Amino acid sequence: MKKHLKVLLAGAVIAGSILACTAAYARFSDSVTVTNHIAVGDINISLRELEKKDGREMKYQDRRIVLPGDEISKIPRITNHSEPCWVRVKISYTDDLEGLDGLDDRNLTGMSPRWIRKGEYFYYTRKLEQGDSVDIFTGVTVPSQWDESYQDKKLGITIVADAVQAANFAPDFRAMSPWGNQKILRCIHDTDGLVVQKKSPVDLKVKFEGNAHKLIAAPEDFFSGFSTAMPGDVFHDSVEISNTTEHAAEIFFRTSPECKSVKDQEFLKKLKLVITMNHKKLYSGDLLAVSLNKAVSLGEFSSGEKGNMRFEVTVPAELDNLYALRAADVKWIFSVEEDQETLETSSVPRRNDRKEATERASGNNSSSVRTTPVKTGDESPVLLFALMAGMALLTCSLTLWKGGRKN
């Protein structure tokens, strides 16, 4: 009888092992990367007016009475407070002379030969390093031939200065337009310090797509709807997260800054980022987001479920134009983990599924492993193993029956 019991137990173990294959699960994983580009455009030059009095420079005193032949000390000075740049100025003359000849460029004195006139601008042919200053001219001469017809008339000189970053830019001072079609970045703000013009909004989506059975993100740059950032700007948008497959899936999120230099890292640290998922704060800190370099779960999404990930980027109002034209890329990586019922022939115990999910989502694995999911309605392997299990039990029963007859 003991022998028969051993045979029966052996058969049950075999059947159980076969049936265990039909109860195993496969882990499907996929990921998609969105590279966000952000840039700050600004210049930081100052223009102030000085005059010399008794050999000393002081702030220029406006609204003075002048006489024909006077030589007025007037020193408009440009100072560069940021990275190396080229400068140009546009000088215009305002008066109420009503047909009388007024001031023009011939009345300006002390202008360096480094200033050349091209079109309506004076271009300075030497770049200004950080901290450098240059005087546009040092004085104005009132024509001596002016008579009493100019009495009580008002005169004015208006100067507008432009600057362009010197890095990767070389003006052609032989051309009629030495700066060519170079775009001049100016701070165009409303009274609240926000940029007046922005690009059209873009719909942002991350979808675990059922038909393709893969993670899809659109567009390739979630910051593409933002205009060039200026100090004081606040940008915000939201991403729709959805699962259109037939199975529940957990979606993860992490960041990976693409910093080419220490200055890029400093730039990202200046900008502020807030991320919420379904109104729950996920992150608040700088755009470098070191704590988000490891994957965090956005939640488990059932079939057809959607979620909303909202983000806000703030450029501090006190951001100095030391970061003029500074740009950096930040990768946002979304990954998905999905459990699906399939066949498992190995009897070796599986590792903890959540640990594997986190490791793959965090990018710790050198390669992503995909297990082909079982097709719905395809039950032939299950029936085959069930049939094999039944045959094993039948064999055990026949063996037991024959042994009983011999006794």
Coordinates of C-alpha atoms in Angstrom, one line a residue:
M1 CA 0.0 0.0 0.0
K2 CA 2.9 2.4 0.8
K3 CA 4.3 1.7 -2.6
H4 CA 1.0 2.5 -4.2
L5 CA 0.8 5.7 -2.2
K6 CA 4.2 6.8 -3.4
V7 CA 3.2 6.2 -7.0
L8 CA 0.0 8.2 -6.6
L9 CA 1.9 11.1 -4.9
A10 CA 4.5 11.1 -7.7
G11 CA 1.7 11.4 -10.3
A12 CA 0.1 14.2 -8.4
V13 CA 3.3 16.1 -8.3
I14 CA 3.8 15.7 -12.0
A15 CA 0.3 16.9 -12.7
G16 CA 0.6 19.8 -10.3
S17 CA 3.9 20.9 -12.0
I18 CA 2.2 20.9 -15.4
L19 CA -0.8 22.8 -14.1
A20 CA 1.5 25.4 -12.4
C21 CA 2.7 26.3 -15.9
T22 CA -0.7 27.5 -16.8
A23 CA -1.0 29.8 -13.7
A24 CA 2.3 31.8 -14.2
Y25 CA 2.5 35.4 -15.4
A26 CA 4.7 37.4 -17.8
R27 CA 5.9 40.9 -17.2
F28 CA 5.7 43.3 -20.2
S29 CA 7.7 46.5 -20.1
D30 CA 8.1 49.4 -22.5
S31 CA 9.4 53.0 -22.2
V32 CA 9.3 56.3 -24.2
T33 CA 11.5 59.4 -23.8
V34 CA 10.4 63.0 -24.3
T35 CA 13.3 65.6 -24.6
N36 CA 12.2 69.0 -23.4
H37 CA 14.2 72.0 -24.5
I38 CA 14.1 75.3 -22.6
A39 CA 16.0 78.5 -23.2
V40 CA 16.2 81.9 -21.7
G41 CA 16.8 84.8 -24.0
D42 CA 17.9 88.2 -22.5
I43 CA 20.7 90.7 -22.5
N44 CA 22.0 92.8 -19.7
I45 CA 23.6 96.0 -20.8
S46 CA 23.0 99.4 -19.3
L47 CA 23.0 102.8 -20.8
R48 CA 23.5 105.9 -18.6
E49 CA 24.3 109.5 -19.3
L50 CA 27.2 111.4 -17.6
E51 CA 28.8 114.8 -17.9
K52 CA 32.1 116.2 -16.9
K53 CA 32.2 119.1 -14.6
D54 CA 35.5 120.5 -13.2
G55 CA 37.2 117.3 -14.4
R56 CA 34.8 115.0 -12.6
E57 CA 32.2 112.7 -14.0
M58 CA 28.7 113.0 -12.7
K59 CA 25.1 112.2 -13.7
Y60 CA 24.0 114.3 -16.6
Q61 CA 21.7 117.2 -15.8
D62 CA 18.9 117.5 -18.4
R63 CA 16.6 120.4 -19.3
R64 CA 19.3 123.1 -19.4
I65 CA 19.4 126.3 -21.3
V66 CA 22.0 126.4 -24.1
L67 CA 23.4 129.1 -26.3
P68 CA 24.7 129.1 -29.9
G69 CA 28.2 127.8 -30.0
D70 CA 28.0 126.0 -26.6
E71 CA 29.9 122.8 -26.2
I72 CA 27.9 120.5 -23.9
S73 CA 29.5 117.7 -22.0
K74 CA 27.2 114.7 -22.6
I75 CA 28.6 111.2 -22.3
P76 CA 26.2 108.3 -23.1
R77 CA 27.9 105.1 -21.8
I78 CA 27.1 101.5 -22.4
T79 CA 28.2 98.9 -19.9
N80 CA 28.0 95.2 -20.4
H81 CA 26.9 93.3 -17.2
S82 CA 26.8 89.9 -18.8
E83 CA 28.6 87.6 -21.2
P84 CA 30.7 89.0 -24.2
C85 CA 28.5 90.9 -26.7
W86 CA 28.5 93.2 -29.7
V87 CA 26.6 96.5 -29.4
R88 CA 25.0 99.0 -31.8
V89 CA 23.1 102.2 -31.2
K90 CA 20.4 104.2 -33.0
I91 CA 20.6 107.9 -32.5
S92 CA 17.6 110.1 -33.3
Y93 CA 17.0 113.8 -32.8
T94 CA 13.9 115.4 -31.5
D95 CA 12.9 119.1 -31.6
D96 CA 10.1 121.6 -32.2
L97 CA 12.1 123.8 -34.7
E98 CA 9.3 123.8 -37.3
G99 CA 11.4 123.8 -40.4
L100 CA 14.6 125.1 -38.9
D101 CA 17.8 123.1 -39.1
G102 CA 18.3 121.0 -36.0
L103 CA 21.0 118.8 -34.6
D104 CA 22.5 115.9 -36.5
D105 CA 25.5 113.5 -36.3
R106 CA 27.9 116.3 -37.3
N107 CA 27.2 118.0 -33.9
L108 CA 28.4 115.0 -31.9
T109 CA 32.0 115.1 -30.6
G110 CA 34.4 112.6 -29.1
M111 CA 33.0 109.5 -31.0
S112 CA 35.6 106.8 -31.3
P113 CA 36.6 105.6 -34.8
R114 CA 35.6 102.1 -33.6
W115 CA 32.0 103.3 -34.2
I116 CA 31.0 103.0 -37.8
R117 CA 27.6 104.0 -39.3
K118 CA 25.8 101.4 -41.4
G119 CA 22.2 102.3 -42.4
E120 CA 20.4 103.8 -39.4
Y121 CA 22.8 102.3 -36.8
F122 CA 26.2 103.0 -35.4
Y123 CA 28.0 99.6 -34.8
Y124 CA 30.8 99.2 -32.4
T125 CA 33.5 97.1 -34.0
R126 CA 35.0 95.6 -30.9
K127 CA 33.1 93.2 -28.6
L128 CA 32.5 94.1 -25.0
E129 CA 33.6 91.6 -22.4
Q130 CA 31.8 91.3 -19.1
G131 CA 32.3 94.5 -17.2
D132 CA 33.5 96.5 -20.2
S133 CA 32.1 100.0 -21.0
V134 CA 32.2 102.2 -24.1
D135 CA 31.2 105.8 -24.6
I136 CA 29.1 106.6 -27.7
F137 CA 30.3 110.2 -27.8
T138 CA 31.5 112.7 -25.2
G139 CA 29.8 116.0 -26.2
V140 CA 27.3 118.0 -28.3
T141 CA 28.1 121.3 -30.0
V142 CA 25.3 123.8 -30.6
P143 CA 25.8 125.5 -34.0
S144 CA 27.2 128.9 -33.6
Q145 CA 25.1 130.3 -36.5
W146 CA 21.8 129.8 -34.7
D147 CA 20.1 133.1 -34.0
E148 CA 17.1 134.4 -32.1
S149 CA 14.7 132.3 -34.2
Y150 CA 15.9 129.3 -32.1
Q151 CA 15.0 131.0 -28.9
D152 CA 12.9 128.9 -26.4
K153 CA 13.0 125.9 -28.8
K154 CA 13.4 122.4 -27.4
L155 CA 16.1 120.0 -28.5
G156 CA 16.5 116.3 -27.7
I157 CA 18.7 113.3 -28.5
T158 CA 17.3 109.8 -28.2
I159 CA 19.6 106.8 -28.0
V160 CA 18.5 103.1 -28.3
A161 CA 21.2 100.5 -27.7
D162 CA 21.0 96.8 -28.8
A163 CA 23.3 93.9 -27.9
V164 CA 23.8 90.5 -29.3
Q165 CA 25.8 87.7 -27.7
A166 CA 29.4 87.4 -29.1
A167 CA 29.6 83.6 -28.8
N168 CA 29.2 81.8 -32.1
F169 CA 28.5 85.1 -33.9
A170 CA 30.8 87.2 -36.1
P171 CA 29.5 90.5 -37.5
D172 CA 30.5 91.4 -41.1
F173 CA 31.4 95.1 -40.8
R174 CA 31.9 95.4 -44.6
A175 CA 28.3 94.6 -45.2
M176 CA 25.5 97.2 -45.2
S177 CA 23.9 95.2 -42.3
P178 CA 26.8 93.9 -40.2
W179 CA 24.5 91.8 -38.0
G180 CA 22.6 90.4 -41.0
N181 CA 19.2 89.0 -40.0
Q182 CA 20.3 88.2 -36.5
K183 CA 17.3 88.3 -34.1
I184 CA 17.7 90.8 -31.3
L185 CA 16.4 89.4 -28.0
R186 CA 14.7 92.1 -26.0
C187 CA 12.6 91.9 -22.8
I188 CA 9.1 92.5 -24.1
H189 CA 7.0 92.4 -20.9
D190 CA 3.6 93.6 -19.8
T191 CA 3.2 95.4 -16.5
D192 CA 3.1 92.1 -14.6
G193 CA 6.4 91.0 -16.1
L194 CA 5.0 88.2 -18.3
V195 CA 5.9 87.7 -21.9
V196 CA 3.2 89.2 -24.1
Q197 CA 3.4 86.8 -27.0
K198 CA 3.5 83.0 -26.7
K199 CA 3.2 80.2 -29.1
S200 CA 0.0 78.2 -29.7
P201 CA -0.7 75.6 -27.1
V202 CA 0.1 71.9 -27.8
D203 CA -1.9 68.9 -26.7
L204 CA 0.5 66.7 -24.6
K205 CA -0.2 63.0 -24.3
V206 CA 1.4 59.8 -23.0
K207 CA -0.6 56.7 -24.0
F208 CA -0.2 53.0 -23.5
E209 CA -1.8 52.2 -26.8
G210 CA -3.8 49.0 -27.2
N211 CA -3.4 48.3 -30.9
A212 CA 0.3 48.8 -31.1
H213 CA 0.8 47.6 -27.5
K214 CA 3.4 50.1 -26.8
L215 CA 3.9 53.4 -24.9
I216 CA 3.5 56.5 -27.1
A217 CA 4.2 60.2 -26.3
A218 CA 3.3 63.3 -28.3
P219 CA 4.8 65.7 -29.1
E220 CA 8.6 65.0 -28.9
D221 CA 9.1 68.2 -26.8
F222 CA 6.6 69.0 -24.0
F223 CA 8.0 72.5 -23.8
S224 CA 7.6 73.3 -27.5
G225 CA 4.5 75.4 -26.8
F226 CA 6.5 77.8 -24.7
S227 CA 8.0 81.0 -26.0
T228 CA 11.5 82.0 -25.2
A229 CA 11.6 82.3 -21.4
M230 CA 12.2 85.7 -19.8
P231 CA 12.7 86.6 -16.1
G232 CA 9.4 86.5 -14.3
D233 CA 7.7 84.1 -16.7
V234 CA 5.5 81.2 -15.5
F235 CA 4.8 78.4 -18.0
H236 CA 2.3 75.6 -17.3
D237 CA 0.7 72.7 -19.2
S238 CA -0.7 69.3 -18.5
V239 CA -0.1 65.8 -19.9
E240 CA -2.9 63.3 -20.4
I241 CA -1.9 59.8 -19.3
S242 CA -4.1 56.9 -20.6
N243 CA -4.2 53.2 -20.9
T244 CA -6.1 51.8 -23.9
T245 CA -5.0 48.2 -23.6
E246 CA -7.2 45.4 -22.2
H247 CA -5.1 44.9 -19.1
A248 CA -4.2 47.0 -16.1
A249 CA -0.8 48.6 -16.2
E250 CA 1.4 50.6 -13.9
I251 CA 3.1 53.7 -15.4
F252 CA 6.3 55.2 -14.0
F253 CA 8.0 58.5 -14.5
R254 CA 11.6 59.8 -14.1
T255 CA 13.8 62.6 -15.4
S256 CA 17.3 62.7 -16.9
P257 CA 18.9 66.2 -17.4
E258 CA 21.1 66.5 -20.5
C259 CA 23.7 68.9 -19.0
K260 CA 26.8 69.5 -21.1
S261 CA 28.5 71.7 -18.6
V262 CA 28.4 72.9 -15.0
K263 CA 26.8 76.1 -16.3
D264 CA 23.9 74.1 -17.7
Q265 CA 23.4 72.5 -14.4
E266 CA 23.4 75.9 -12.7
F267 CA 20.9 77.2 -15.2
L268 CA 18.5 74.3 -14.5
K269 CA 18.9 74.8 -10.8
K270 CA 17.7 78.4 -11.2
L271 CA 14.4 77.4 -12.8
K272 CA 11.6 76.0 -10.6
L273 CA 9.4 73.0 -11.4
V274 CA 6.2 71.7 -9.8
I275 CA 4.6 68.5 -11.0
T276 CA 1.2 67.2 -9.8
M277 CA -0.6 63.9 -10.7
N278 CA -4.3 64.0 -10.4
H279 CA -4.1 67.1 -8.1
K280 CA -1.5 65.3 -5.9
K281 CA 1.9 67.0 -5.7
L282 CA 4.5 64.7 -7.2
Y283 CA 7.5 67.0 -7.1
S284 CA 8.5 70.6 -6.2
G285 CA 12.0 71.9 -6.7
D286 CA 14.4 73.0 -9.4
L287 CA 14.3 71.8 -13.0
L288 CA 17.4 69.7 -12.5
A289 CA 15.2 67.4 -10.4
V290 CA 17.9 65.1 -9.0
S291 CA 15.3 63.3 -6.8
L292 CA 13.3 62.4 -9.9
N293 CA 16.3 60.6 -11.5
K294 CA 14.8 57.4 -10.0
A295 CA 11.4 56.3 -11.2
V296 CA 8.3 57.1 -9.3
S297 CA 4.9 55.5 -9.9
L298 CA 2.2 57.6 -11.5
G299 CA -0.3 54.9 -10.4
E300 CA -1.9 51.7 -11.8
F301 CA -4.2 52.4 -14.7
S302 CA -7.0 50.0 -15.4
S303 CA -8.1 49.4 -19.0
G304 CA -9.5 52.7 -20.4
E305 CA -8.4 54.8 -17.4
K306 CA -7.0 58.3 -17.9
G307 CA -5.0 60.6 -15.6
N308 CA -3.7 64.2 -15.7
M309 CA -0.1 65.1 -15.0
R310 CA 0.3 68.9 -14.6
F311 CA 3.6 70.8 -14.6
E312 CA 4.6 74.4 -14.0
V313 CA 8.0 76.0 -14.8
T314 CA 8.9 79.3 -13.2
V315 CA 11.7 81.6 -14.3
P316 CA 12.7 83.7 -11.3
A317 CA 12.2 87.5 -11.8
E318 CA 15.6 88.1 -10.3
L319 CA 17.3 85.9 -12.9
D320 CA 20.3 87.9 -14.2
N321 CA 21.1 87.9 -17.9
L322 CA 24.3 86.0 -17.1
Y323 CA 22.1 83.3 -18.4
A324 CA 21.4 85.1 -21.7
L325 CA 20.7 82.6 -24.5
R326 CA 21.3 79.8 -22.0
A327 CA 19.6 76.6 -23.1
A328 CA 19.4 73.0 -21.8
D329 CA 17.6 69.7 -22.4
V330 CA 15.7 67.6 -19.8
K331 CA 14.6 64.1 -20.7
W332 CA 11.3 63.0 -19.2
I333 CA 11.1 59.2 -19.3
F334 CA 7.8 57.3 -19.0
S335 CA 7.8 53.5 -18.6
V336 CA 5.1 50.9 -18.2
E337 CA 4.9 47.5 -16.5
E338 CA 2.0 45.2 -17.3
D339 CA 1.2 41.7 -15.9
Q340 CA -0.3 39.2 -18.3
E341 CA -1.3 35.6 -17.9
T342 CA 1.0 33.2 -19.9
L343 CA 2.8 29.9 -19.7
E344 CA 5.8 29.4 -17.6
T345 CA 7.8 26.1 -17.9
S346 CA 10.5 27.0 -15.4
S347 CA 10.1 25.7 -11.8
V348 CA 12.6 28.3 -10.5
P349 CA 10.9 30.8 -8.1
R350 CA 10.3 34.3 -9.6
R351 CA 11.9 37.5 -8.2
N352 CA 9.7 40.0 -6.5
D353 CA 7.7 41.6 -9.3
R354 CA 7.6 45.1 -7.8
K355 CA 11.3 45.2 -7.4
E356 CA 11.8 44.2 -11.1
A357 CA 9.3 46.9 -12.2
T358 CA 11.1 49.6 -10.3
E359 CA 14.5 48.6 -11.6
R360 CA 13.4 48.6 -15.2
A361 CA 11.5 51.8 -14.8
S362 CA 14.6 53.4 -13.2
G363 CA 16.8 52.3 -16.1
N364 CA 18.9 50.0 -13.9
N365 CA 18.7 47.1 -16.4
S366 CA 21.1 47.2 -19.3
S367 CA 18.3 46.1 -21.7
S368 CA 14.5 46.0 -21.7
V369 CA 13.0 42.5 -21.7
R370 CA 9.6 42.1 -23.4
T371 CA 7.6 39.0 -23.0
T372 CA 5.1 38.4 -25.9
P373 CA 1.6 38.5 -24.3
V374 CA -0.8 35.6 -24.8
K375 CA -3.3 36.3 -27.5
T376 CA -6.9 36.5 -26.3
G377 CA -8.8 33.3 -27.2
D378 CA -5.7 31.2 -27.9
E379 CA -6.2 28.4 -25.3
S380 CA -4.5 25.5 -27.2
P381 CA -1.4 25.4 -24.9
V382 CA -3.6 25.4 -21.8
L383 CA -5.7 22.5 -23.2
L384 CA -2.6 20.6 -24.1
F385 CA -1.1 20.8 -20.7
A386 CA -4.5 20.0 -19.1
L387 CA -4.7 16.9 -21.2
M388 CA -1.2 15.9 -20.3
A389 CA -2.0 16.4 -16.6
G390 CA -5.1 14.2 -17.0
M391 CA -3.1 11.4 -18.7
A392 CA -0.6 11.5 -15.8
L393 CA -3.4 11.1 -13.2
L394 CA -4.9 8.3 -15.3
T395 CA -1.6 6.5 -15.4
C396 CA -1.3 6.7 -11.7
S397 CA -4.8 5.4 -11.2
L398 CA -4.2 2.4 -13.5
T399 CA -1.0 1.6 -11.7
L400 CA -2.7 1.6 -8.4
W401 CA -5.6 -0.6 -9.7
K402 CA -3.2 -3.2 -11.2
G403 CA -1.2 -3.3 -8.0
G404 CA -4.4 -3.9 -6.0
R405 CA -5.5 -6.9 -8.2
K406 CA -2.1 -8.5 -7.7
N407 CA -2.6 -8.4 -3.9

